[in-house]
Tab-separated table of C-alpha atoms in Angstrom:
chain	number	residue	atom	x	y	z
A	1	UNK	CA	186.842	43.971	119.212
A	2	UNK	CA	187.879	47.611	119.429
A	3	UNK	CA	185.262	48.982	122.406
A	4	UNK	CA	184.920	52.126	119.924
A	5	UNK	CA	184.024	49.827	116.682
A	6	UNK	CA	180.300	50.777	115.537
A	7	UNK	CA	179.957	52.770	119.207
A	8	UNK	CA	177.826	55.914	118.842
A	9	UNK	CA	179.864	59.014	119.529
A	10	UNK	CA	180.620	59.639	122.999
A	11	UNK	CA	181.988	63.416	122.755
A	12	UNK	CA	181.486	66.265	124.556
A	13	UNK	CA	178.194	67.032	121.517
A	14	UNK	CA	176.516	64.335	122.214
A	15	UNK	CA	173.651	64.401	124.455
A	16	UNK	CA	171.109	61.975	126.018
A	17	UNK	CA	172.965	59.159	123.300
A	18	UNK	CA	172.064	61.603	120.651
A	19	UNK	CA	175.676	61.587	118.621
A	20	UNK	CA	177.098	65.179	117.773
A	21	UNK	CA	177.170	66.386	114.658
A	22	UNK	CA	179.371	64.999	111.551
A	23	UNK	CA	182.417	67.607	110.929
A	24	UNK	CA	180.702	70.972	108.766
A	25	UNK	CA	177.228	69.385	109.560
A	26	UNK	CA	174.365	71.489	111.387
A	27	UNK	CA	174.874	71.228	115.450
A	28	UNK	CA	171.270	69.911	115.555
A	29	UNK	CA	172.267	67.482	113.460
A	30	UNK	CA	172.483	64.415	116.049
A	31	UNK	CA	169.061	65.852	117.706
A	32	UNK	CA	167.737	66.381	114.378
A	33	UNK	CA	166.975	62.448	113.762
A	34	UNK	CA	166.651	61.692	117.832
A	35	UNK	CA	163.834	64.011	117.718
A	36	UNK	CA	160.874	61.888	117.089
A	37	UNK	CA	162.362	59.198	120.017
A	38	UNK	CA	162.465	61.992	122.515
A	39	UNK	CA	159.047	63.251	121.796
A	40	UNK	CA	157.666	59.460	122.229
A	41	UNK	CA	159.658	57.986	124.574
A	42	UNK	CA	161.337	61.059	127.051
A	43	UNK	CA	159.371	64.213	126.742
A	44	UNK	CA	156.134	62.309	128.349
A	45	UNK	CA	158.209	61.849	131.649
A	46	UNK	CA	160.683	64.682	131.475
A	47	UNK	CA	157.141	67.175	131.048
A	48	UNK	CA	156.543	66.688	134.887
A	49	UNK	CA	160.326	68.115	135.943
A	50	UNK	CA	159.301	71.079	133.375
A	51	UNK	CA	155.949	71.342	135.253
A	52	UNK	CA	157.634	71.715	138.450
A	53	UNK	CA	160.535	74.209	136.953
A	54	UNK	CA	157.098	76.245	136.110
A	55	UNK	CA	155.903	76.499	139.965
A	56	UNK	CA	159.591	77.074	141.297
A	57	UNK	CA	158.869	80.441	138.752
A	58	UNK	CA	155.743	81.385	140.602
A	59	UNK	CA	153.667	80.740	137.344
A	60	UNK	CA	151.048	79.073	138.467
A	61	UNK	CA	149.444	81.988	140.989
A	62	UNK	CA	146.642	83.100	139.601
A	63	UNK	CA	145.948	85.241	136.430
A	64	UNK	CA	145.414	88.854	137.724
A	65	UNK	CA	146.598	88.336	141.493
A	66	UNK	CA	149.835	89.639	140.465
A	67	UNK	CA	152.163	91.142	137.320
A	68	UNK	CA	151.949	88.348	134.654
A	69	UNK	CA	155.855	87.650	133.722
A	70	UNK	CA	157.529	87.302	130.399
A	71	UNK	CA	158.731	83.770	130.095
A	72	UNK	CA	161.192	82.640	127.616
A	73	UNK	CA	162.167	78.853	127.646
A	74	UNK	CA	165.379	77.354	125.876
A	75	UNK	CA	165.743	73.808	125.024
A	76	UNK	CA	161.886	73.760	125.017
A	77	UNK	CA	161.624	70.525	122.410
A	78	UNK	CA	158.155	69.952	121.693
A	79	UNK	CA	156.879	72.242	124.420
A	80	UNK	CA	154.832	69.314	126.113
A	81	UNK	CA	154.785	70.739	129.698
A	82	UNK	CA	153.263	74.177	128.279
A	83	UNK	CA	151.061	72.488	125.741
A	84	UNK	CA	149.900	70.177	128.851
A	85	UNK	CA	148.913	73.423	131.010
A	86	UNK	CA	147.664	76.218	128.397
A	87	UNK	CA	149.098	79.525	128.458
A	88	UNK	CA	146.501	81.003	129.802
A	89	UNK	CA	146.674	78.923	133.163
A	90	UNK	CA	150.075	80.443	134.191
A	91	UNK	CA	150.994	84.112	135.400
A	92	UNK	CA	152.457	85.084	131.771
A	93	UNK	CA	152.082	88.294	129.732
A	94	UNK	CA	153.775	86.009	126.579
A	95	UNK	CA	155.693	83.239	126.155
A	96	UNK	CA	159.148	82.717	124.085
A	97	UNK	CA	159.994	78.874	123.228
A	98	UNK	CA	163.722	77.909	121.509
A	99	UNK	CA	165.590	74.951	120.590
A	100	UNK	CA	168.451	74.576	118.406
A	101	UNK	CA	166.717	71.816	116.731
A	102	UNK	CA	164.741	72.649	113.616
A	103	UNK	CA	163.087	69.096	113.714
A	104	UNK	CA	162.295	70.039	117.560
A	105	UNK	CA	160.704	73.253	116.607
A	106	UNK	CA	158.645	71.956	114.316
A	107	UNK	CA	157.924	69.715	116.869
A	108	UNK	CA	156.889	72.556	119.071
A	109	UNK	CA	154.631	74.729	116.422
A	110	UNK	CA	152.668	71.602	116.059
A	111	UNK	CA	151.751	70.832	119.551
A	112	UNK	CA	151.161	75.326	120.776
A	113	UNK	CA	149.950	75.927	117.048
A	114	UNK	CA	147.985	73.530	115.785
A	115	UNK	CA	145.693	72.903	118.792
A	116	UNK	CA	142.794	75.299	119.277
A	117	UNK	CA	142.516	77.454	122.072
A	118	UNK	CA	145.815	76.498	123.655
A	119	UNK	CA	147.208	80.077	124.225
A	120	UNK	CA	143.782	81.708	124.399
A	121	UNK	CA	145.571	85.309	123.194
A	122	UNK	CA	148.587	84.864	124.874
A	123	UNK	CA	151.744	86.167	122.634
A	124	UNK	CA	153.122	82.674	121.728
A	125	UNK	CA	157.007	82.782	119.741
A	126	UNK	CA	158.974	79.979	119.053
A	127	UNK	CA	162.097	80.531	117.741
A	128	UNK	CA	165.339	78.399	115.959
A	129	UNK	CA	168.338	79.712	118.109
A	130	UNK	CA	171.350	77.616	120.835
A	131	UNK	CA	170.935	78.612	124.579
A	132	UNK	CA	174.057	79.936	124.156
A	133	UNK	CA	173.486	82.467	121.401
A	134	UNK	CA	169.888	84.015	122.406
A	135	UNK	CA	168.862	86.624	119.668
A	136	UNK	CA	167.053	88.696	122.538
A	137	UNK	CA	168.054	92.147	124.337
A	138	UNK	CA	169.502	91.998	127.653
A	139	UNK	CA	167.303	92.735	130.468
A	140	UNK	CA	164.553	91.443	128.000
A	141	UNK	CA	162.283	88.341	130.624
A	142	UNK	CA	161.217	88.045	133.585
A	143	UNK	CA	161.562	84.190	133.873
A	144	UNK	CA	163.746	82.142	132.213
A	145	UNK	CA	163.463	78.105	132.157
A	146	UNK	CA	165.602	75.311	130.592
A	147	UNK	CA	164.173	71.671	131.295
A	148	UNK	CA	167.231	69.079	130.735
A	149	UNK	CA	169.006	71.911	128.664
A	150	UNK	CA	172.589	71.977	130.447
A	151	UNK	CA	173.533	68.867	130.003
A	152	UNK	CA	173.129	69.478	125.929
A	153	UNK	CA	175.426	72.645	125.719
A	154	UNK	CA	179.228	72.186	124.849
A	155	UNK	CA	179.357	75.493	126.492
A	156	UNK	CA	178.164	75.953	129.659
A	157	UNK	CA	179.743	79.241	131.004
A	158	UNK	CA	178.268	80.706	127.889
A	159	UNK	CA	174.771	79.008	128.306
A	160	UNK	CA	174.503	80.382	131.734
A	161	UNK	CA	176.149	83.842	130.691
A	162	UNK	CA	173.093	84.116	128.287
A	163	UNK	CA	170.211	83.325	131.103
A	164	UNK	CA	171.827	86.129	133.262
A	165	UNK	CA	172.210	88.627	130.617
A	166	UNK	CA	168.495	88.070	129.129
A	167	UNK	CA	167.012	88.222	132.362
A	168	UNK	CA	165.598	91.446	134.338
A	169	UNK	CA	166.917	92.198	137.366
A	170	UNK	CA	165.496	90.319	140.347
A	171	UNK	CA	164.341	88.248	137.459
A	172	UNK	CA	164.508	84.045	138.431
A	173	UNK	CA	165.875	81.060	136.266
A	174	UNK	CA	165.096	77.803	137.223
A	175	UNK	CA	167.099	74.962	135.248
A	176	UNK	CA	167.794	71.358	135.413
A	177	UNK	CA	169.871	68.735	133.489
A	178	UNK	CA	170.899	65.079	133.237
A	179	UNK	CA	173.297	63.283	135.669
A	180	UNK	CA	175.711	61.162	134.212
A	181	UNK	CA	175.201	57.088	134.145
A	182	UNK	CA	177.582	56.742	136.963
A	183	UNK	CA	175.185	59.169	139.206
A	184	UNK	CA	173.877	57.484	142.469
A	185	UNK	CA	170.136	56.028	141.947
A	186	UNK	CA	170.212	56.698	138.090
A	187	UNK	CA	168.381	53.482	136.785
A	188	UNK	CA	168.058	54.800	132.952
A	189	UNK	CA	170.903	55.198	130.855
A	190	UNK	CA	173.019	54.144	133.517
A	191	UNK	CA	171.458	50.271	132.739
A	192	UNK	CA	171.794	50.507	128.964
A	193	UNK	CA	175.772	51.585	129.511
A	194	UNK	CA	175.852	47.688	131.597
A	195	UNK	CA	173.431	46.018	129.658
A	196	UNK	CA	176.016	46.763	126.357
A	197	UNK	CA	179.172	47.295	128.218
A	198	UNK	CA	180.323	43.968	127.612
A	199	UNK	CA	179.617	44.186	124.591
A	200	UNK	CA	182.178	47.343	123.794
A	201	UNK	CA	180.041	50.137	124.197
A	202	UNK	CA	182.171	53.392	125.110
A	203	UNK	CA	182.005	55.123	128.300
A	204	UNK	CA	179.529	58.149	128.923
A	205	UNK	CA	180.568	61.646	127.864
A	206	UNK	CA	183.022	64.032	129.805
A	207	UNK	CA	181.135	66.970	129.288
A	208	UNK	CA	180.515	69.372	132.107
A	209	UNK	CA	176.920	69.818	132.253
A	210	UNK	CA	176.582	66.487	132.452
A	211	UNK	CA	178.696	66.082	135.859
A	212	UNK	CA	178.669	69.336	137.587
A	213	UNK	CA	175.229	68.253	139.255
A	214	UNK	CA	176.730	65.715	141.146
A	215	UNK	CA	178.383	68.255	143.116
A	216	UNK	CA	175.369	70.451	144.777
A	217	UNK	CA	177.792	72.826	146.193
A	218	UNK	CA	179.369	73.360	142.999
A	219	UNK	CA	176.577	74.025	141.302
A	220	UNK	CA	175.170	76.628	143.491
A	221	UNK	CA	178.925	78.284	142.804
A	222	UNK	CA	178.417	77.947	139.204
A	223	UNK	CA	175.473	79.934	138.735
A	224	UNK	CA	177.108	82.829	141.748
A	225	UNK	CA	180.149	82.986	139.290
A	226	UNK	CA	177.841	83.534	136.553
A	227	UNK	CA	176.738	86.640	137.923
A	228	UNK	CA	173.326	85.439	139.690
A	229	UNK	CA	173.046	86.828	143.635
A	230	UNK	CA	171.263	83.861	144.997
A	231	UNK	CA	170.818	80.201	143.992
A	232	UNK	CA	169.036	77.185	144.867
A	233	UNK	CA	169.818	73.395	143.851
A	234	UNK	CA	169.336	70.059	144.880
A	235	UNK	CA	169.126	66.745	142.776
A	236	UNK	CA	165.954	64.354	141.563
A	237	UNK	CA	165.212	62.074	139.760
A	238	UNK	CA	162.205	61.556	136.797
A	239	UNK	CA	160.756	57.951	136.520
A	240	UNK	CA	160.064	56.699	133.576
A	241	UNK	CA	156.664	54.918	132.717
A	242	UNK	CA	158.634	51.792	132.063
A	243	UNK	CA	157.792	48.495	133.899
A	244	UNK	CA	159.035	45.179	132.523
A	245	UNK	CA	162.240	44.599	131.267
A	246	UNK	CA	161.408	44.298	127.649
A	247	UNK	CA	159.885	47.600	127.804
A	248	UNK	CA	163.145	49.402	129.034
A	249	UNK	CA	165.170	47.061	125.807
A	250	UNK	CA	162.629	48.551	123.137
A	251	UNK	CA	163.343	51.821	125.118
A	252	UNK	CA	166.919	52.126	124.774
A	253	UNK	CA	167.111	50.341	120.565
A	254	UNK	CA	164.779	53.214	120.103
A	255	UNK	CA	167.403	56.077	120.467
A	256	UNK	CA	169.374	55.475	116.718
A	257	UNK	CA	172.972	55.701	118.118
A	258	UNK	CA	171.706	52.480	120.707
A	259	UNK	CA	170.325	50.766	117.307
A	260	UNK	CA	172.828	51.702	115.446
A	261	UNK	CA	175.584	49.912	117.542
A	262	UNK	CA	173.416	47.091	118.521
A	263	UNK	CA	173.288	46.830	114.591
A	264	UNK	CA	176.862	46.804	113.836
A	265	UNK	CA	177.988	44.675	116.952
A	266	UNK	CA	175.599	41.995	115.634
A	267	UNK	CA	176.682	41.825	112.305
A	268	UNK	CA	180.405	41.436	113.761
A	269	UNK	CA	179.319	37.914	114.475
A	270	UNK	CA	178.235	37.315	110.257
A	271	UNK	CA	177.161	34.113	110.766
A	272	UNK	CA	174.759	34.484	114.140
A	273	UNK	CA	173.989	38.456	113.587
A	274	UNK	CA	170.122	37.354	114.819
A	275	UNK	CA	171.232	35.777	117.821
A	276	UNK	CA	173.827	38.149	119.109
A	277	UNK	CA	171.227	40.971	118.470
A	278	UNK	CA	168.971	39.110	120.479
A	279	UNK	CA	171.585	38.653	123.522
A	280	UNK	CA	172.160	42.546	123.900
A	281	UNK	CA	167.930	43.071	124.452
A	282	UNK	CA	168.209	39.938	126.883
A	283	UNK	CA	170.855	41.657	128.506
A	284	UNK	CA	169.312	44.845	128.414
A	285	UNK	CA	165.908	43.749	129.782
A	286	UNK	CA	168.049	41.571	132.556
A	287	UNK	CA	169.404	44.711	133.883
A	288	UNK	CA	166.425	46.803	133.654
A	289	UNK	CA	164.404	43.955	135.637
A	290	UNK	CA	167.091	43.295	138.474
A	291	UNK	CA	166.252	46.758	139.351
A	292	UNK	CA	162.607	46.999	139.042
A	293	UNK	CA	162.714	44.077	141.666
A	294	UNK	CA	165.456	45.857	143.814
A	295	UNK	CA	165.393	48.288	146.426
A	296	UNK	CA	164.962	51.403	144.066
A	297	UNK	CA	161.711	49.546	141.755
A	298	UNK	CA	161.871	52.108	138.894
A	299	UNK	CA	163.192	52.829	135.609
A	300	UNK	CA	164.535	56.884	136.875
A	301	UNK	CA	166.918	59.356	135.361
A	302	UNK	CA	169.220	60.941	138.264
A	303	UNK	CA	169.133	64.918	137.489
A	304	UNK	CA	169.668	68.111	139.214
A	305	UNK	CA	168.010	71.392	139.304
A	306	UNK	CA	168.711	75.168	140.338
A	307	UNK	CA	166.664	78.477	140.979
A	308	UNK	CA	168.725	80.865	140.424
A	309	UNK	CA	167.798	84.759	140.972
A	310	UNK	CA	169.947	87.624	139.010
């Protein structure tokens, strides 16, 4: 078979096996419909990284002790690591979420909206807008965060332009963003990419914020060249509350683009669809339980972060 035939799209817009957009379609598009996996199935794990991006801000000294900071967060999806803490637990004087997902938005407003007492009168915006496009005045925050936005962005000179031109001087950014599956230690996507590989799925996307973590050094450079006078980075990893291997299979068939091939490749084989369907979870859950009885023991998504200061 052609390793491309029923694939999901691979290209430098997909993100996270969300496919890009169809040509003259939205840019959310591909988000759009992996919304309501990522909000079950990543944003309970990927919260904690965002909870630590939040202390490497200084927003968690106490109220009063010290200025409260304007915050704005891109690539905030359903704001779980804010609606987790409260907004009036951190050192904030207001708070300014954005995605470039409408369905992630919405996503968003019903987690900081809908539940009572959650900002206890602390200016609360959330906004449709790219990280690379910010519809705010220069100089305009104090803090600016992006939890697993870089490796989304087809531009990433202009994503990084935009976090040094919001911010106030001396003002920090503290960002972090998914390694690609062939990153060392990455037990996550990395599996479902051999789990389905002999089955034709296409290799992992070429596109830079997806890579440039591997590289500490570069990375640090990055964020000098984007204008920032000091910077910070190192890599980590977020584990996954997965722990069999039929867990991590119903994991991955829940992202559409993984169903969606799975789906095709199956009914390739018309008259034993069921069965070859059935092979790709077994190899799937295979994969996913060699490791949980290896040397590593989790289900973990390699990433890297920075702390950046303009």
């Amino acid at each position: 078979m052609d390793a491309h035939d029923g694939a999901p799209p691979r290209d430098n817009n997909g993100c996270c096996s969300a496919p890009g957009p169809d040509i003259g379609a939205a840019p959310s598009q591909g988000w759009d419909k992996q919304s309501p996996w990522y909000v079950e199935c990543m944003s309970p794990a990927t919260a904690s990284l965002a909870v630590s991006l939040l202390g490497h801000l200084g927003l968690f000294t106490g109220k009063g002790t010290l200025s409260d900071l304007k915050l704005l967060e891109t690539h905030c999806g359903d704001a779980r690591a804010i609606g987790m803490i409260g907004l009036d637990k951190l050192r904030l004087s207001d708070y300014h979420g954005c995605d470039f997902s409408p369905v992630m938005i919405d996503s968003a407003k019903e987690r900081l909206l809908n539940t009572k007492d959650i900002n206890r009168g602390v200016p609360l915006t959330l906004t449709e807008c790219p990280s690379t496009a910010l519809p705010y005045e220069t100089s305009t925050f104090d803090r600016y965060m992006s939890n697993m936005g870089c490796c989304c962005v087809t531009d990433l000179t202009l994503k990084l332009s935009e976090a040094h031109r919001v911010l106030k001087q001396d003002g920090v950014a503290a960002m972090s963003m998914r390694l690609a599956e062939d990153a060392v230690g990455d037990t996550s996507f990395a599996l479902i990419a051999e789990g389905l590989k002999p089955y034709g799925f296409p290799p992992g996307p070429t596109r830079e914020g997806l890579h440039l973590g591997k590289d500490i050094a570069k990375l640090r450079a990055r964020l000098i060249g984007a204008g920032f006078r000091s910077a910070v980075a190192w890599k980590s990893f977020v584990t996954l509350p997965i722990h069999t291997g039929e867990q991590f299979a119903l994991w991955a068939i829940g992202q559409p683009p993984i169903s969606k091939f799975m789906q095709k490749r199956a009914e390739m084989d018309v008259d034993a669809s069921e069965l070859k369907h059935k092979e790709m979870m077994q190899a799937l859950a295979a994969v996913a339980e060699r490791e949980l009885n290896g040397e590593i023991g989790v289900i973990q998504i390699a990433v890297a972060v920075v702390v950046a200061t303009k």
